[in-house]
């Protein structure tokens, strides 16, 4: 009888100590390697979510494009087969036209301007357009300023773009920007980029220093020109199908973790930009700056792109961003 009573008490105690929740799991698709600024931001986010939820939310990252490119994975989020990803905002422009404002060439002069627009009312306004497309935006992280690499010659003047076969993402505004600069756009996904440059299928591409280094493009490109012709922002996204299954408290944890990881990720991005440029120069890549005068000429050359896409984005939104930048 005493033994029976002890067993009952033991079972009761185990019941009290057992968690009252089931672990929520999710897959996080990441295009770049784990050591990249994108990858480190995701690792920090995953760590924060797990800590803030006391292990209730467990997210597994898949780095290096293991689950597919940004376009494929974003569609998977909409379908609910993948829970998280962090594409560049350009990936969203096909379904949410106003996001094209962030792809306007030579829009931001520095990171401070970008933060003002992204972390303020404009950034929030853009995020509010996502749920109707099956996506939830959490924050804006930094990819960085885009610089041009190629295998032919340094790009020091506007004319140096002429005739280059230049990699483009699938967004039309990026392709039109490359045309306006005088190069020929060739749409390619990130996983195909290294081989295309190595085989000289294309001559060059434009991405931030940290991405150039992470993808080891310095092995197949001779010249790095600091053109700063575009600014790239990452956006951590959640599948709305997955999001709607979370409790309000869990949703808040995920949001808070993305915002907290933002400062860390941006700092990593800026440090990697500097260290990557030095590393690539040390490995024999020829690096050149673009003068202020030539930067102004390049900026003037792409103004027709601004005019071309202002109607799609919304003239009021363009004016709103320009007013903030002033």
Coordinates of C-alpha atoms in Angstrom, one line a residue:
X1 CA 0.0 0.0 0.0
X2 CA 2.8 2.4 0.9
X3 CA 4.6 1.4 -2.3
X4 CA 1.5 2.1 -4.3
X5 CA 1.1 5.5 -2.7
X6 CA 4.8 6.4 -3.4
X7 CA 4.4 5.5 -7.0
X8 CA 1.3 7.7 -7.3
X9 CA 3.1 10.6 -5.7
X10 CA 6.1 10.1 -8.1
X11 CA 3.8 10.1 -11.1
X12 CA 2.1 13.2 -9.8
X13 CA 5.4 15.0 -9.3
X14 CA 6.6 14.2 -12.8
X15 CA 3.3 15.5 -14.2
X16 CA 3.8 18.8 -12.3
X17 CA 7.4 19.1 -13.5
X18 CA 6.7 18.3 -17.2
X19 CA 6.3 21.2 -19.6
X20 CA 2.8 22.2 -20.4
X21 CA 3.7 23.1 -24.0
X22 CA 4.9 21.3 -27.1
X23 CA 8.1 22.6 -28.8
X24 CA 7.3 24.6 -31.9
X25 CA 9.8 23.9 -34.7
X26 CA 10.6 25.7 -37.9
X27 CA 13.1 25.7 -40.8
X28 CA 15.1 28.8 -41.6
X29 CA 16.4 29.0 -45.2
X30 CA 19.6 31.1 -45.6
X31 CA 21.1 31.8 -49.0
X32 CA 24.7 32.6 -47.8
X33 CA 27.2 30.6 -45.7
X34 CA 26.9 30.5 -41.9
X35 CA 30.0 32.7 -41.5
X36 CA 28.5 35.5 -43.7
X37 CA 26.9 38.6 -42.2
X38 CA 23.5 37.1 -43.2
X39 CA 24.4 33.7 -41.6
X40 CA 25.6 35.2 -38.4
X41 CA 22.5 37.3 -38.1
X42 CA 20.3 34.2 -38.5
X43 CA 22.4 32.3 -35.9
X44 CA 22.0 35.2 -33.4
X45 CA 18.2 35.3 -34.1
X46 CA 17.8 31.5 -33.6
X47 CA 19.8 31.7 -30.4
X48 CA 17.7 34.6 -29.1
X49 CA 14.4 33.0 -30.0
X50 CA 15.4 29.8 -28.2
X51 CA 16.5 31.7 -25.1
X52 CA 13.5 34.1 -24.9
X53 CA 11.0 31.2 -25.4
X54 CA 12.9 28.9 -22.9
X55 CA 13.3 26.4 -25.6
X56 CA 9.6 26.5 -26.6
X57 CA 10.5 27.7 -30.2
X58 CA 13.3 25.7 -31.9
X59 CA 14.4 27.0 -35.3
X60 CA 16.8 25.0 -37.5
X61 CA 18.9 27.1 -40.0
X62 CA 19.8 25.7 -43.4
X63 CA 22.8 27.7 -44.7
X64 CA 24.4 28.1 -48.2
X65 CA 21.2 27.9 -50.2
X66 CA 20.5 24.3 -49.1
X67 CA 16.8 24.8 -49.4
X68 CA 16.9 26.8 -52.7
X69 CA 17.4 30.4 -53.9
X70 CA 15.5 33.4 -52.5
X71 CA 12.7 33.2 -55.0
X72 CA 12.1 29.5 -54.5
X73 CA 12.2 29.7 -50.7
X74 CA 10.0 32.8 -50.5
X75 CA 7.4 30.9 -52.5
X76 CA 7.8 28.0 -50.0
X77 CA 7.1 30.3 -47.1
X78 CA 3.9 31.4 -48.9
X79 CA 2.9 27.7 -49.2
X80 CA 3.8 27.0 -45.6
X81 CA 6.5 24.3 -46.4
X82 CA 9.3 26.5 -45.0
X83 CA 8.8 28.8 -42.0
X84 CA 11.6 31.4 -42.2
X85 CA 13.9 33.0 -44.7
X86 CA 15.8 36.3 -45.0
X87 CA 16.0 37.5 -48.6
X88 CA 17.1 40.8 -49.9
X89 CA 14.0 43.1 -50.2
X90 CA 14.5 43.0 -54.0
X91 CA 13.0 39.4 -54.0
X92 CA 9.6 40.9 -52.9
X93 CA 9.3 43.5 -55.7
X94 CA 7.5 41.1 -58.1
X95 CA 4.6 40.8 -55.7
X96 CA 4.8 44.1 -53.7
X97 CA 5.8 46.9 -56.1
X98 CA 6.4 49.6 -53.5
X99 CA 9.5 47.6 -52.3
X100 CA 11.2 48.7 -55.5
X101 CA 11.9 52.1 -53.8
X102 CA 14.7 50.4 -51.9
X103 CA 16.3 49.3 -55.2
X104 CA 16.5 52.7 -56.7
X105 CA 20.1 53.1 -57.7
X106 CA 22.2 55.5 -55.7
X107 CA 19.3 56.1 -53.3
X108 CA 21.3 56.1 -50.0
X109 CA 24.7 57.8 -49.5
X110 CA 25.4 56.1 -46.2
X111 CA 24.0 53.5 -43.7
X112 CA 22.5 56.2 -41.5
X113 CA 20.2 57.3 -44.3
X114 CA 19.2 53.7 -44.9
X115 CA 18.4 53.1 -41.3
X116 CA 16.3 56.2 -41.0
X117 CA 14.0 55.1 -43.9
X118 CA 14.0 51.3 -43.0
X119 CA 13.4 51.6 -39.3
X120 CA 10.9 54.4 -39.5
X121 CA 7.4 54.8 -40.8
X122 CA 8.3 54.0 -44.5
X123 CA 9.8 50.6 -43.5
X124 CA 6.7 49.8 -41.4
X125 CA 4.3 50.9 -44.1
X126 CA 6.0 48.5 -46.6
X127 CA 5.9 45.6 -44.1
X128 CA 2.1 46.1 -43.7
X129 CA 1.7 45.1 -47.4
X130 CA 3.2 41.6 -46.8
X131 CA 0.6 39.6 -44.9
X132 CA -1.9 39.7 -47.8
X133 CA 0.8 37.8 -49.7
X134 CA 1.3 35.1 -47.1
X135 CA 4.4 36.7 -45.5
X136 CA 5.2 38.5 -42.3
X137 CA 8.1 40.9 -42.1
X138 CA 10.1 41.1 -38.8
X139 CA 12.8 43.8 -39.2
X140 CA 15.4 45.1 -41.7
X141 CA 18.9 43.8 -41.6
X142 CA 21.9 45.0 -43.7
X143 CA 23.4 43.4 -46.8
X144 CA 25.3 46.6 -47.5
X145 CA 26.4 48.8 -50.3
X146 CA 27.0 47.1 -53.7
X147 CA 30.3 47.4 -55.4
X148 CA 31.2 46.1 -58.8
X149 CA 33.6 43.3 -59.6
X150 CA 34.7 42.1 -63.1
X151 CA 37.4 40.2 -64.9
X152 CA 38.1 42.8 -67.6
X153 CA 39.3 46.1 -66.1
X154 CA 38.8 48.6 -63.2
X155 CA 35.5 50.5 -63.2
X156 CA 36.7 54.1 -62.4
X157 CA 34.5 55.9 -64.9
X158 CA 30.9 55.5 -66.1
X159 CA 32.2 54.4 -69.5
X160 CA 34.0 51.4 -67.9
X161 CA 30.6 49.6 -67.5
X162 CA 30.0 49.7 -71.3
X163 CA 29.7 46.2 -72.8
X164 CA 30.2 44.2 -69.7
X165 CA 28.0 41.1 -69.2
X166 CA 26.9 41.9 -65.7
X167 CA 25.0 39.5 -63.4
X168 CA 21.5 40.7 -62.4
X169 CA 18.9 39.4 -60.0
X170 CA 15.4 38.7 -61.5
X171 CA 14.1 42.1 -60.4
X172 CA 13.4 44.3 -63.5
X173 CA 14.7 47.5 -61.8
X174 CA 18.1 45.9 -61.2
X175 CA 18.3 44.9 -64.9
X176 CA 17.3 48.5 -66.0
X177 CA 19.9 50.0 -63.7
X178 CA 22.6 47.8 -65.3
X179 CA 21.5 48.9 -68.8
X180 CA 21.5 52.5 -67.8
X181 CA 25.1 52.2 -66.6
X182 CA 26.0 50.7 -70.0
X183 CA 26.4 47.0 -69.2
X184 CA 24.3 44.0 -70.3
X185 CA 22.3 42.4 -67.5
X186 CA 22.3 38.5 -67.2
X187 CA 19.8 37.2 -64.6
X188 CA 21.4 34.6 -62.4
X189 CA 20.7 33.1 -59.0
X190 CA 23.4 33.2 -56.3
X191 CA 24.2 29.5 -56.4
X192 CA 25.0 29.8 -60.1
X193 CA 27.2 32.9 -59.8
X194 CA 30.6 31.5 -59.1
X195 CA 30.6 29.1 -62.0
X196 CA 29.3 31.7 -64.4
X197 CA 32.1 34.0 -63.5
X198 CA 34.7 31.2 -63.5
X199 CA 33.7 30.1 -67.1
X200 CA 33.4 33.8 -68.2
X201 CA 29.8 33.3 -69.1
X202 CA 29.5 36.7 -67.5
X203 CA 32.2 39.3 -66.9
X204 CA 31.1 40.8 -63.6
X205 CA 28.6 41.4 -60.8
X206 CA 27.6 43.8 -58.1
X207 CA 27.2 42.7 -54.4
X208 CA 28.5 44.0 -51.1
X209 CA 32.1 43.3 -50.1
X210 CA 31.1 40.8 -47.5
X211 CA 29.1 38.8 -50.0
X212 CA 31.9 38.8 -52.6
X213 CA 34.2 37.4 -49.9
X214 CA 31.7 34.9 -48.6
X215 CA 31.1 33.5 -52.1
X216 CA 34.9 33.5 -52.8
X217 CA 34.3 35.5 -56.0
X218 CA 37.8 37.0 -55.5
X219 CA 39.0 33.6 -56.9
X220 CA 37.4 34.3 -60.3
X221 CA 37.3 38.1 -60.4
X222 CA 40.3 40.4 -60.8
X223 CA 38.9 43.9 -60.2
X224 CA 36.9 45.3 -57.3
X225 CA 35.6 48.9 -57.8
X226 CA 34.0 50.7 -54.9
X227 CA 30.9 52.0 -56.8
X228 CA 28.4 51.9 -54.0
X229 CA 25.8 52.0 -56.7
X230 CA 23.0 50.4 -54.6
X231 CA 22.1 49.5 -51.0
X232 CA 20.8 46.1 -50.1
X233 CA 18.6 45.4 -47.1
X234 CA 17.7 41.9 -45.9
X235 CA 14.3 41.2 -44.5
X236 CA 13.7 38.3 -42.1
X237 CA 10.4 36.8 -43.1
X238 CA 8.0 34.3 -41.5
X239 CA 5.4 32.2 -43.3
X240 CA 2.0 33.7 -42.4
X241 CA 0.6 30.1 -42.2
X242 CA 3.2 29.4 -39.5
X243 CA 2.8 32.8 -37.9
X244 CA -0.9 32.4 -37.4
X245 CA -0.3 29.2 -35.4
X246 CA 1.8 31.0 -32.9
X247 CA 0.3 32.5 -29.7
X248 CA 0.5 36.3 -29.4
X249 CA 3.3 35.8 -26.8
X250 CA 5.3 33.6 -29.2
X251 CA 4.8 36.1 -32.0
X252 CA 6.2 38.9 -29.8
X253 CA 9.2 36.8 -28.9
X254 CA 10.0 36.2 -32.6
X255 CA 9.6 39.9 -33.4
X256 CA 11.7 41.0 -30.5
X257 CA 14.5 38.5 -31.4
X258 CA 14.6 39.8 -35.0
X259 CA 14.9 43.4 -33.9
X260 CA 17.5 42.6 -31.2
X261 CA 19.5 40.6 -33.8
X262 CA 19.3 43.6 -36.2
X263 CA 21.9 45.7 -34.4
X264 CA 24.3 42.7 -34.1
X265 CA 23.9 41.8 -37.7
X266 CA 24.4 45.3 -39.0
X267 CA 27.6 45.6 -37.0
X268 CA 28.9 42.3 -38.4
X269 CA 28.0 43.5 -41.9
X270 CA 30.0 46.7 -41.6
X271 CA 33.0 45.0 -40.0
X272 CA 32.9 42.3 -42.7
X273 CA 32.8 44.9 -45.4
X274 CA 36.1 46.4 -44.2
X275 CA 37.8 43.2 -43.4
X276 CA 36.6 41.6 -46.7
X277 CA 38.0 44.4 -48.8
X278 CA 41.4 44.1 -47.1
X279 CA 41.5 40.3 -47.4
X280 CA 40.6 40.4 -51.1
X281 CA 43.2 43.1 -51.8
X282 CA 45.8 41.0 -49.9
X283 CA 44.9 38.0 -52.2
X284 CA 45.7 40.0 -55.3
X285 CA 42.4 41.6 -56.2
X286 CA 42.9 45.1 -57.6
X287 CA 40.7 47.6 -55.7
X288 CA 39.9 51.1 -56.9
X289 CA 37.8 53.9 -55.5
X290 CA 35.4 55.9 -57.6
X291 CA 35.9 59.7 -57.5
X292 CA 33.0 61.9 -56.3
X293 CA 32.8 63.4 -59.8
X294 CA 32.4 60.0 -61.4
X295 CA 30.0 58.9 -58.7
X296 CA 27.8 61.9 -59.6
X297 CA 28.0 61.0 -63.3
X298 CA 26.9 57.4 -62.6
X299 CA 24.1 58.7 -60.4
X300 CA 22.9 61.1 -63.2
X301 CA 23.0 58.2 -65.7
X302 CA 20.5 56.2 -63.8
X303 CA 18.0 58.9 -63.2
X304 CA 15.8 57.6 -66.0
X305 CA 15.4 54.4 -64.0
X306 CA 14.0 56.5 -61.1
X307 CA 11.5 58.1 -63.6
X308 CA 10.7 54.7 -65.1
X309 CA 9.7 53.1 -61.7
X310 CA 8.3 56.0 -59.8
X311 CA 4.8 55.3 -61.0
X312 CA 5.0 51.6 -60.1
X313 CA 6.3 52.4 -56.6
X314 CA 4.0 55.4 -56.1
X315 CA 5.0 59.0 -56.6
X316 CA 4.0 59.9 -53.0
X317 CA 6.2 57.2 -51.6
X318 CA 9.2 58.4 -53.6
X319 CA 8.6 61.9 -52.4
X320 CA 8.2 60.7 -48.8
X321 CA 11.6 58.9 -48.9
X322 CA 13.3 61.9 -50.6
X323 CA 12.0 64.2 -47.9
X324 CA 13.4 61.9 -45.2
X325 CA 16.8 61.9 -46.9
X326 CA 16.9 65.7 -47.0

